[in-house]
Amino acid sequence: MAFDKKLLEILACPVCKGKLQYDKEHSELISTASKLAYPIRDDIPVLLENEARELSLEEVEKWHS
């Protein structure tokens, strides 16, 4: 079973309440507004701020385009 991209329509960043983008390569959900990447473990998004990693400036710019 893979991550269901339809979830992106209803999921939001718990920090800024903004939209998330799916990074298939790293199995993460990206919030450019909060500059955070939330892990997806066993096809389940872990939307906890303390589990997220900070995005680099380069990553934020990549996801903005």
PDB file of N, CA, C and O in Angstrom:
ATOM      1  N   MET A   1       0.838  -1.182   0.000  1.00  0.00           N
ATOM      2  CA  MET A   1       0.000   0.000   0.000  1.00  0.00           C
ATOM      3  C   MET A   1       0.886   1.250   0.000  1.00  0.00           C
ATOM      4  O   MET A   1       1.832   1.336   0.755  1.00  0.00           O
ATOM      5  N   ALA A   2       0.582   2.213  -0.836  1.00  0.00           N
ATOM      6  CA  ALA A   2       1.348   3.443  -0.917  1.00  0.00           C
ATOM      7  C   ALA A   2       0.553   4.597  -0.315  1.00  0.00           C
ATOM      8  O   ALA A   2      -0.657   4.498  -0.115  1.00  0.00           O
ATOM      9  N   PHE A   3       1.252   5.686  -0.057  1.00  0.00           N
ATOM     10  CA  PHE A   3       0.605   6.874   0.490  1.00  0.00           C
ATOM     11  C   PHE A   3      -0.469   7.362  -0.476  1.00  0.00           C
ATOM     12  O   PHE A   3      -0.240   7.491  -1.668  1.00  0.00           O
ATOM     13  N   ASP A   4      -1.653   7.624   0.047  1.00  0.00           N
ATOM     14  CA  ASP A   4      -2.781   8.072  -0.770  1.00  0.00           C
ATOM     15  C   ASP A   4      -2.718   9.591  -0.935  1.00  0.00           C
ATOM     16  O   ASP A   4      -2.963  10.337   0.020  1.00  0.00           O
ATOM     17  N   LYS A   5      -2.397  10.040  -2.145  1.00  0.00           N
ATOM     18  CA  LYS A   5      -2.232  11.472  -2.400  1.00  0.00           C
ATOM     19  C   LYS A   5      -3.540  12.254  -2.244  1.00  0.00           C
ATOM     20  O   LYS A   5      -3.519  13.462  -2.089  1.00  0.00           O
ATOM     21  N   LYS A   6      -4.679  11.559  -2.238  1.00  0.00           N
ATOM     22  CA  LYS A   6      -5.958  12.236  -2.012  1.00  0.00           C
ATOM     23  C   LYS A   6      -6.015  12.837  -0.610  1.00  0.00           C
ATOM     24  O   LYS A   6      -6.756  13.785  -0.366  1.00  0.00           O
ATOM     25  N   LEU A   7      -5.225  12.290   0.304  1.00  0.00           N
ATOM     26  CA  LEU A   7      -5.184  12.826   1.665  1.00  0.00           C
ATOM     27  C   LEU A   7      -4.682  14.263   1.684  1.00  0.00           C
ATOM     28  O   LEU A   7      -5.009  15.026   2.594  1.00  0.00           O
ATOM     29  N   LEU A   8      -3.880  14.647   0.692  1.00  0.00           N
ATOM     30  CA  LEU A   8      -3.342  16.003   0.652  1.00  0.00           C
ATOM     31  C   LEU A   8      -4.451  17.048   0.575  1.00  0.00           C
ATOM     32  O   LEU A   8      -4.249  18.199   0.970  1.00  0.00           O
ATOM     33  N   GLU A   9      -5.610  16.653   0.069  1.00  0.00           N
ATOM     34  CA  GLU A   9      -6.740  17.584  -0.026  1.00  0.00           C
ATOM     35  C   GLU A   9      -7.316  17.929   1.346  1.00  0.00           C
ATOM     36  O   GLU A   9      -7.894  18.996   1.525  1.00  0.00           O
ATOM     37  N   ILE A  10      -7.154  17.038   2.315  1.00  0.00           N
ATOM     38  CA  ILE A  10      -7.739  17.271   3.640  1.00  0.00           C
ATOM     39  C   ILE A  10      -6.701  17.496   4.740  1.00  0.00           C
ATOM     40  O   ILE A  10      -7.027  18.055   5.773  1.00  0.00           O
ATOM     41  N   LEU A  11      -5.467  17.078   4.512  1.00  0.00           N
ATOM     42  CA  LEU A  11      -4.429  17.270   5.529  1.00  0.00           C
ATOM     43  C   LEU A  11      -3.893  18.694   5.464  1.00  0.00           C
ATOM     44  O   LEU A  11      -3.841  19.308   4.401  1.00  0.00           O
ATOM     45  N   ALA A  12      -3.450  19.198   6.616  1.00  0.00           N
ATOM     46  CA  ALA A  12      -2.841  20.521   6.688  1.00  0.00           C
ATOM     47  C   ALA A  12      -1.673  20.476   7.664  1.00  0.00           C
ATOM     48  O   ALA A  12      -1.620  19.621   8.551  1.00  0.00           O
ATOM     49  N   CYS A  13      -0.772  21.400   7.483  1.00  0.00           N
ATOM     50  CA  CYS A  13       0.359  21.519   8.402  1.00  0.00           C
ATOM     51  C   CYS A  13      -0.182  21.887   9.781  1.00  0.00           C
ATOM     52  O   CYS A  13      -0.954  22.848   9.909  1.00  0.00           O
ATOM     53  N   PRO A  14       0.193  21.157  10.830  1.00  0.00           N
ATOM     54  CA  PRO A  14      -0.330  21.468  12.167  1.00  0.00           C
ATOM     55  C   PRO A  14       0.218  22.782  12.723  1.00  0.00           C
ATOM     56  O   PRO A  14      -0.361  23.347  13.636  1.00  0.00           O
ATOM     57  N   VAL A  15       1.306  23.298  12.153  1.00  0.00           N
ATOM     58  CA  VAL A  15       1.903  24.539  12.645  1.00  0.00           C
ATOM     59  C   VAL A  15       1.227  25.761  12.030  1.00  0.00           C
ATOM     60  O   VAL A  15       0.765  26.653  12.735  1.00  0.00           O
ATOM     61  N   CYS A  16       1.135  25.788  10.684  1.00  0.00           N
ATOM     62  CA  CYS A  16       0.602  26.980  10.011  1.00  0.00           C
ATOM     63  C   CYS A  16      -0.784  26.753   9.398  1.00  0.00           C
ATOM     64  O   CYS A  16      -1.389  27.693   8.896  1.00  0.00           O
ATOM     65  N   LYS A  17      -1.271  25.524   9.425  1.00  0.00           N
ATOM     66  CA  LYS A  17      -2.563  25.130   8.834  1.00  0.00           C
ATOM     67  C   LYS A  17      -2.583  25.249   7.308  1.00  0.00           C
ATOM     68  O   LYS A  17      -3.630  25.241   6.692  1.00  0.00           O
ATOM     69  N   GLY A  18      -1.388  25.356   6.703  1.00  0.00           N
ATOM     70  CA  GLY A  18      -1.283  25.491   5.258  1.00  0.00           C
ATOM     71  C   GLY A  18      -1.258  24.141   4.547  1.00  0.00           C
ATOM     72  O   GLY A  18      -1.247  23.074   5.169  1.00  0.00           O
ATOM     73  N   LYS A  19      -1.237  24.215   3.224  1.00  0.00           N
ATOM     74  CA  LYS A  19      -1.219  23.015   2.392  1.00  0.00           C
ATOM     75  C   LYS A  19       0.117  22.284   2.509  1.00  0.00           C
ATOM     76  O   LYS A  19       1.149  22.891   2.780  1.00  0.00           O
ATOM     77  N   LEU A  20       0.044  20.989   2.269  1.00  0.00           N
ATOM     78  CA  LEU A  20       1.238  20.145   2.269  1.00  0.00           C
ATOM     79  C   LEU A  20       1.477  19.611   0.861  1.00  0.00           C
ATOM     80  O   LEU A  20       0.534  19.435   0.090  1.00  0.00           O
ATOM     81  N   GLN A  21       2.742  19.343   0.560  1.00  0.00           N
ATOM     82  CA  GLN A  21       3.111  18.749  -0.721  1.00  0.00           C
ATOM     83  C   GLN A  21       3.784  17.412  -0.444  1.00  0.00           C
ATOM     84  O   GLN A  21       4.488  17.263   0.549  1.00  0.00           O
ATOM     85  N   TYR A  22       3.577  16.464  -1.340  1.00  0.00           N
ATOM     86  CA  TYR A  22       4.101  15.108  -1.158  1.00  0.00           C
ATOM     87  C   TYR A  22       5.458  14.964  -1.828  1.00  0.00           C
ATOM     88  O   TYR A  22       5.600  15.222  -3.017  1.00  0.00           O
ATOM     89  N   ASP A  23       6.447  14.571  -1.050  1.00  0.00           N
ATOM     90  CA  ASP A  23       7.793  14.270  -1.566  1.00  0.00           C
ATOM     91  C   ASP A  23       7.946  12.756  -1.574  1.00  0.00           C
ATOM     92  O   ASP A  23       8.270  12.148  -0.564  1.00  0.00           O
ATOM     93  N   LYS A  24       7.668  12.173  -2.738  1.00  0.00           N
ATOM     94  CA  LYS A  24       7.707  10.716  -2.861  1.00  0.00           C
ATOM     95  C   LYS A  24       9.113  10.173  -2.632  1.00  0.00           C
ATOM     96  O   LYS A  24       9.296   9.155  -1.964  1.00  0.00           O
ATOM     97  N   GLU A  25      10.108  10.872  -3.158  1.00  0.00           N
ATOM     98  CA  GLU A  25      11.500  10.410  -3.066  1.00  0.00           C
ATOM     99  C   GLU A  25      11.957  10.230  -1.625  1.00  0.00           C
ATOM    100  O   GLU A  25      12.644   9.272  -1.289  1.00  0.00           O
ATOM    101  N   HIS A  26      11.560  11.158  -0.739  1.00  0.00           N
ATOM    102  CA  HIS A  26      11.993  11.100   0.658  1.00  0.00           C
ATOM    103  C   HIS A  26      10.892  10.632   1.608  1.00  0.00           C
ATOM    104  O   HIS A  26      11.106  10.581   2.818  1.00  0.00           O
ATOM    105  N   SER A  27       9.723  10.325   1.064  1.00  0.00           N
ATOM    106  CA  SER A  27       8.585   9.876   1.859  1.00  0.00           C
ATOM    107  C   SER A  27       8.280  10.875   2.982  1.00  0.00           C
ATOM    108  O   SER A  27       8.294  10.531   4.169  1.00  0.00           O
ATOM    109  N   GLU A  28       8.022  12.118   2.544  1.00  0.00           N
ATOM    110  CA  GLU A  28       7.733  13.185   3.481  1.00  0.00           C
ATOM    111  C   GLU A  28       6.604  14.064   2.939  1.00  0.00           C
ATOM    112  O   GLU A  28       6.343  14.082   1.744  1.00  0.00           O
ATOM    113  N   LEU A  29       5.976  14.791   3.854  1.00  0.00           N
ATOM    114  CA  LEU A  29       5.024  15.833   3.479  1.00  0.00           C
ATOM    115  C   LEU A  29       5.691  17.170   3.790  1.00  0.00           C
ATOM    116  O   LEU A  29       6.194  17.376   4.894  1.00  0.00           O
ATOM    117  N   ILE A  30       5.688  18.054   2.806  1.00  0.00           N
ATOM    118  CA  ILE A  30       6.433  19.303   2.877  1.00  0.00           C
ATOM    119  C   ILE A  30       5.495  20.473   3.147  1.00  0.00           C
ATOM    120  O   ILE A  30       4.480  20.635   2.466  1.00  0.00           O
ATOM    121  N   SER A  31       5.869  21.295   4.117  1.00  0.00           N
ATOM    122  CA  SER A  31       5.185  22.564   4.371  1.00  0.00           C
ATOM    123  C   SER A  31       6.204  23.667   4.134  1.00  0.00           C
ATOM    124  O   SER A  31       7.099  23.889   4.965  1.00  0.00           O
ATOM    125  N   THR A  32       6.074  24.359   2.999  1.00  0.00           N
ATOM    126  CA  THR A  32       7.025  25.436   2.717  1.00  0.00           C
ATOM    127  C   THR A  32       6.776  26.631   3.634  1.00  0.00           C
ATOM    128  O   THR A  32       7.708  27.333   3.996  1.00  0.00           O
ATOM    129  N   ALA A  33       5.528  26.866   4.020  1.00  0.00           N
ATOM    130  CA  ALA A  33       5.212  27.996   4.899  1.00  0.00           C
ATOM    131  C   ALA A  33       5.885  27.839   6.264  1.00  0.00           C
ATOM    132  O   ALA A  33       6.431  28.798   6.807  1.00  0.00           O
ATOM    133  N   SER A  34       5.880  26.634   6.806  1.00  0.00           N
ATOM    134  CA  SER A  34       6.508  26.371   8.107  1.00  0.00           C
ATOM    135  C   SER A  34       7.959  25.941   7.973  1.00  0.00           C
ATOM    136  O   SER A  34       8.656  25.806   8.974  1.00  0.00           O
ATOM    137  N   LYS A  35       8.378  25.668   6.729  1.00  0.00           N
ATOM    138  CA  LYS A  35       9.743  25.185   6.452  1.00  0.00           C
ATOM    139  C   LYS A  35      10.029  23.878   7.187  1.00  0.00           C
ATOM    140  O   LYS A  35      11.076  23.697   7.788  1.00  0.00           O
ATOM    141  N   LEU A  36       9.017  22.970   7.127  1.00  0.00           N
ATOM    142  CA  LEU A  36       9.142  21.681   7.802  1.00  0.00           C
ATOM    143  C   LEU A  36       8.808  20.539   6.846  1.00  0.00           C
ATOM    144  O   LEU A  36       7.998  20.704   5.932  1.00  0.00           O
ATOM    145  N   ALA A  37       9.427  19.388   7.107  1.00  0.00           N
ATOM    146  CA  ALA A  37       9.134  18.159   6.363  1.00  0.00           C
ATOM    147  C   ALA A  37       8.695  17.112   7.379  1.00  0.00           C
ATOM    148  O   ALA A  37       9.435  16.770   8.308  1.00  0.00           O
ATOM    149  N   TYR A  38       7.466  16.632   7.194  1.00  0.00           N
ATOM    150  CA  TYR A  38       6.906  15.624   8.100  1.00  0.00           C
ATOM    151  C   TYR A  38       7.119  14.233   7.513  1.00  0.00           C
ATOM    152  O   TYR A  38       6.809  14.003   6.344  1.00  0.00           O
ATOM    153  N   PRO A  39       7.599  13.288   8.312  1.00  0.00           N
ATOM    154  CA  PRO A  39       7.846  11.938   7.779  1.00  0.00           C
ATOM    155  C   PRO A  39       6.550  11.164   7.533  1.00  0.00           C
ATOM    156  O   PRO A  39       5.529  11.432   8.167  1.00  0.00           O
ATOM    157  N   ILE A  40       6.636  10.237   6.603  1.00  0.00           N
ATOM    158  CA  ILE A  40       5.553   9.277   6.370  1.00  0.00           C
ATOM    159  C   ILE A  40       6.132   7.918   6.732  1.00  0.00           C
ATOM    160  O   ILE A  40       7.096   7.468   6.132  1.00  0.00           O
ATOM    161  N   ARG A  41       5.545   7.295   7.748  1.00  0.00           N
ATOM    162  CA  ARG A  41       6.041   5.987   8.217  1.00  0.00           C
ATOM    163  C   ARG A  41       4.943   4.948   8.030  1.00  0.00           C
ATOM    164  O   ARG A  41       3.827   5.149   8.492  1.00  0.00           O
ATOM    165  N   ASP A  42       5.279   3.874   7.357  1.00  0.00           N
ATOM    166  CA  ASP A  42       4.307   2.809   7.083  1.00  0.00           C
ATOM    167  C   ASP A  42       3.046   3.376   6.433  1.00  0.00           C
ATOM    168  O   ASP A  42       1.919   3.026   6.807  1.00  0.00           O
ATOM    169  N   ASP A  43       3.244   4.310   5.484  1.00  0.00           N
ATOM    170  CA  ASP A  43       2.161   4.952   4.724  1.00  0.00           C
ATOM    171  C   ASP A  43       1.278   5.859   5.573  1.00  0.00           C
ATOM    172  O   ASP A  43       0.205   6.255   5.148  1.00  0.00           O
ATOM    173  N   ILE A  44       1.731   6.207   6.774  1.00  0.00           N
ATOM    174  CA  ILE A  44       0.960   7.077   7.665  1.00  0.00           C
ATOM    175  C   ILE A  44       1.750   8.356   7.919  1.00  0.00           C
ATOM    176  O   ILE A  44       2.870   8.306   8.411  1.00  0.00           O
ATOM    177  N   PRO A  45       1.171   9.520   7.565  1.00  0.00           N
ATOM    178  CA  PRO A  45       1.865  10.777   7.840  1.00  0.00           C
ATOM    179  C   PRO A  45       1.960  11.041   9.342  1.00  0.00           C
ATOM    180  O   PRO A  45       0.973  10.891  10.064  1.00  0.00           O
ATOM    181  N   VAL A  46       3.146  11.417   9.784  1.00  0.00           N
ATOM    182  CA  VAL A  46       3.366  11.751  11.191  1.00  0.00           C
ATOM    183  C   VAL A  46       3.402  13.280  11.280  1.00  0.00           C
ATOM    184  O   VAL A  46       4.431  13.906  11.079  1.00  0.00           O
ATOM    185  N   LEU A  47       2.247  13.864  11.558  1.00  0.00           N
ATOM    186  CA  LEU A  47       2.113  15.324  11.547  1.00  0.00           C
ATOM    187  C   LEU A  47       2.320  15.903  12.943  1.00  0.00           C
ATOM    188  O   LEU A  47       1.452  16.560  13.513  1.00  0.00           O
ATOM    189  N   LEU A  48       3.487  15.658  13.482  1.00  0.00           N
ATOM    190  CA  LEU A  48       3.860  16.179  14.791  1.00  0.00           C
ATOM    191  C   LEU A  48       5.077  17.084  14.601  1.00  0.00           C
ATOM    192  O   LEU A  48       6.068  16.679  13.982  1.00  0.00           O
ATOM    193  N   GLU A  49       4.994  18.307  15.122  1.00  0.00           N
ATOM    194  CA  GLU A  49       6.086  19.261  14.921  1.00  0.00           C
ATOM    195  C   GLU A  49       7.421  18.721  15.429  1.00  0.00           C
ATOM    196  O   GLU A  49       8.452  18.906  14.795  1.00  0.00           O
ATOM    197  N   ASN A  50       7.402  18.007  16.555  1.00  0.00           N
ATOM    198  CA  ASN A  50       8.668  17.501  17.104  1.00  0.00           C
ATOM    199  C   ASN A  50       9.236  16.323  16.310  1.00  0.00           C
ATOM    200  O   ASN A  50      10.376  15.919  16.534  1.00  0.00           O
ATOM    201  N   GLU A  51       8.462  15.758  15.383  1.00  0.00           N
ATOM    202  CA  GLU A  51       8.940  14.673  14.514  1.00  0.00           C
ATOM    203  C   GLU A  51       9.414  15.205  13.158  1.00  0.00           C
ATOM    204  O   GLU A  51      10.053  14.493  12.401  1.00  0.00           O
ATOM    205  N   ALA A  52       9.064  16.453  12.857  1.00  0.00           N
ATOM    206  CA  ALA A  52       9.409  17.043  11.564  1.00  0.00           C
ATOM    207  C   ALA A  52      10.867  17.506  11.567  1.00  0.00           C
ATOM    208  O   ALA A  52      11.448  17.788  12.618  1.00  0.00           O
ATOM    209  N   ARG A  53      11.420  17.597  10.357  1.00  0.00           N
ATOM    210  CA  ARG A  53      12.765  18.161  10.224  1.00  0.00           C
ATOM    211  C   ARG A  53      12.643  19.506   9.527  1.00  0.00           C
ATOM    212  O   ARG A  53      11.716  19.747   8.768  1.00  0.00           O
ATOM    213  N   GLU A  54      13.595  20.382   9.831  1.00  0.00           N
ATOM    214  CA  GLU A  54      13.584  21.698   9.204  1.00  0.00           C
ATOM    215  C   GLU A  54      14.100  21.593   7.782  1.00  0.00           C
ATOM    216  O   GLU A  54      15.065  20.874   7.507  1.00  0.00           O
ATOM    217  N   LEU A  55      13.449  22.315   6.876  1.00  0.00           N
ATOM    218  CA  LEU A  55      13.883  22.350   5.487  1.00  0.00           C
ATOM    219  C   LEU A  55      15.003  23.366   5.320  1.00  0.00           C
ATOM    220  O   LEU A  55      14.987  24.426   5.953  1.00  0.00           O
ATOM    221  N   SER A  56      15.939  23.045   4.451  1.00  0.00           N
ATOM    222  CA  SER A  56      16.983  24.003   4.113  1.00  0.00           C
ATOM    223  C   SER A  56      16.387  25.065   3.194  1.00  0.00           C
ATOM    224  O   SER A  56      15.323  24.868   2.594  1.00  0.00           O
ATOM    225  N   LEU A  57      17.076  26.178   3.053  1.00  0.00           N
ATOM    226  CA  LEU A  57      16.614  27.250   2.160  1.00  0.00           C
ATOM    227  C   LEU A  57      16.489  26.735   0.731  1.00  0.00           C
ATOM    228  O   LEU A  57      15.534  27.059   0.026  1.00  0.00           O
ATOM    229  N   GLU A  58      17.419  25.884   0.312  1.00  0.00           N
ATOM    230  CA  GLU A  58      17.385  25.317  -1.029  1.00  0.00           C
ATOM    231  C   GLU A  58      16.134  24.446  -1.228  1.00  0.00           C
ATOM    232  O   GLU A  58      15.500  24.476  -2.268  1.00  0.00           O
ATOM    233  N   GLU A  59      15.800  23.669  -0.199  1.00  0.00           N
ATOM    234  CA  GLU A  59      14.605  22.811  -0.290  1.00  0.00           C
ATOM    235  C   GLU A  59      13.333  23.647  -0.374  1.00  0.00           C
ATOM    236  O   GLU A  59      12.429  23.342  -1.157  1.00  0.00           O
ATOM    237  N   VAL A  60      13.259  24.697   0.425  1.00  0.00           N
ATOM    238  CA  VAL A  60      12.081  25.561   0.395  1.00  0.00           C
ATOM    239  C   VAL A  60      11.923  26.171  -0.985  1.00  0.00           C
ATOM    240  O   VAL A  60      10.828  26.163  -1.556  1.00  0.00           O
ATOM    241  N   GLU A  61      13.012  26.662  -1.555  1.00  0.00           N
ATOM    242  CA  GLU A  61      12.968  27.257  -2.900  1.00  0.00           C
ATOM    243  C   GLU A  61      12.561  26.223  -3.946  1.00  0.00           C
ATOM    244  O   GLU A  61      11.800  26.524  -4.863  1.00  0.00           O
ATOM    245  N   LYS A  62      13.057  25.000  -3.799  1.00  0.00           N
ATOM    246  CA  LYS A  62      12.706  23.925  -4.752  1.00  0.00           C
ATOM    247  C   LYS A  62      11.198  23.658  -4.727  1.00  0.00           C
ATOM    248  O   LYS A  62      10.570  23.523  -5.773  1.00  0.00           O
ATOM    249  N   TRP A  63      10.611  23.619  -3.542  1.00  0.00           N
ATOM    250  CA  TRP A  63       9.183  23.290  -3.423  1.00  0.00           C
ATOM    251  C   TRP A  63       8.287  24.467  -3.749  1.00  0.00           C
ATOM    252  O   TRP A  63       7.104  24.290  -4.038  1.00  0.00           O
ATOM    253  N   HIS A  64       8.814  25.684  -3.708  1.00  0.00           N
ATOM    254  CA  HIS A  64       8.025  26.855  -4.086  1.00  0.00           C
ATOM    255  C   HIS A  64       7.816  26.929  -5.578  1.00  0.00           C
ATOM    256  O   HIS A  64       6.849  27.497  -6.050  1.00  0.00           O
ATOM    257  N   SER A  65       8.748  26.372  -6.354  1.00  0.00           N
ATOM    258  CA  SER A  65       8.633  26.486  -7.827  1.00  0.00           C
ATOM    259  C   SER A  65       7.726  25.473  -8.433  1.00  0.00           C
ATOM    260  O   SER A  65       7.155  24.653  -7.868  1.00  0.00           O
TER     261      SER A  65
END
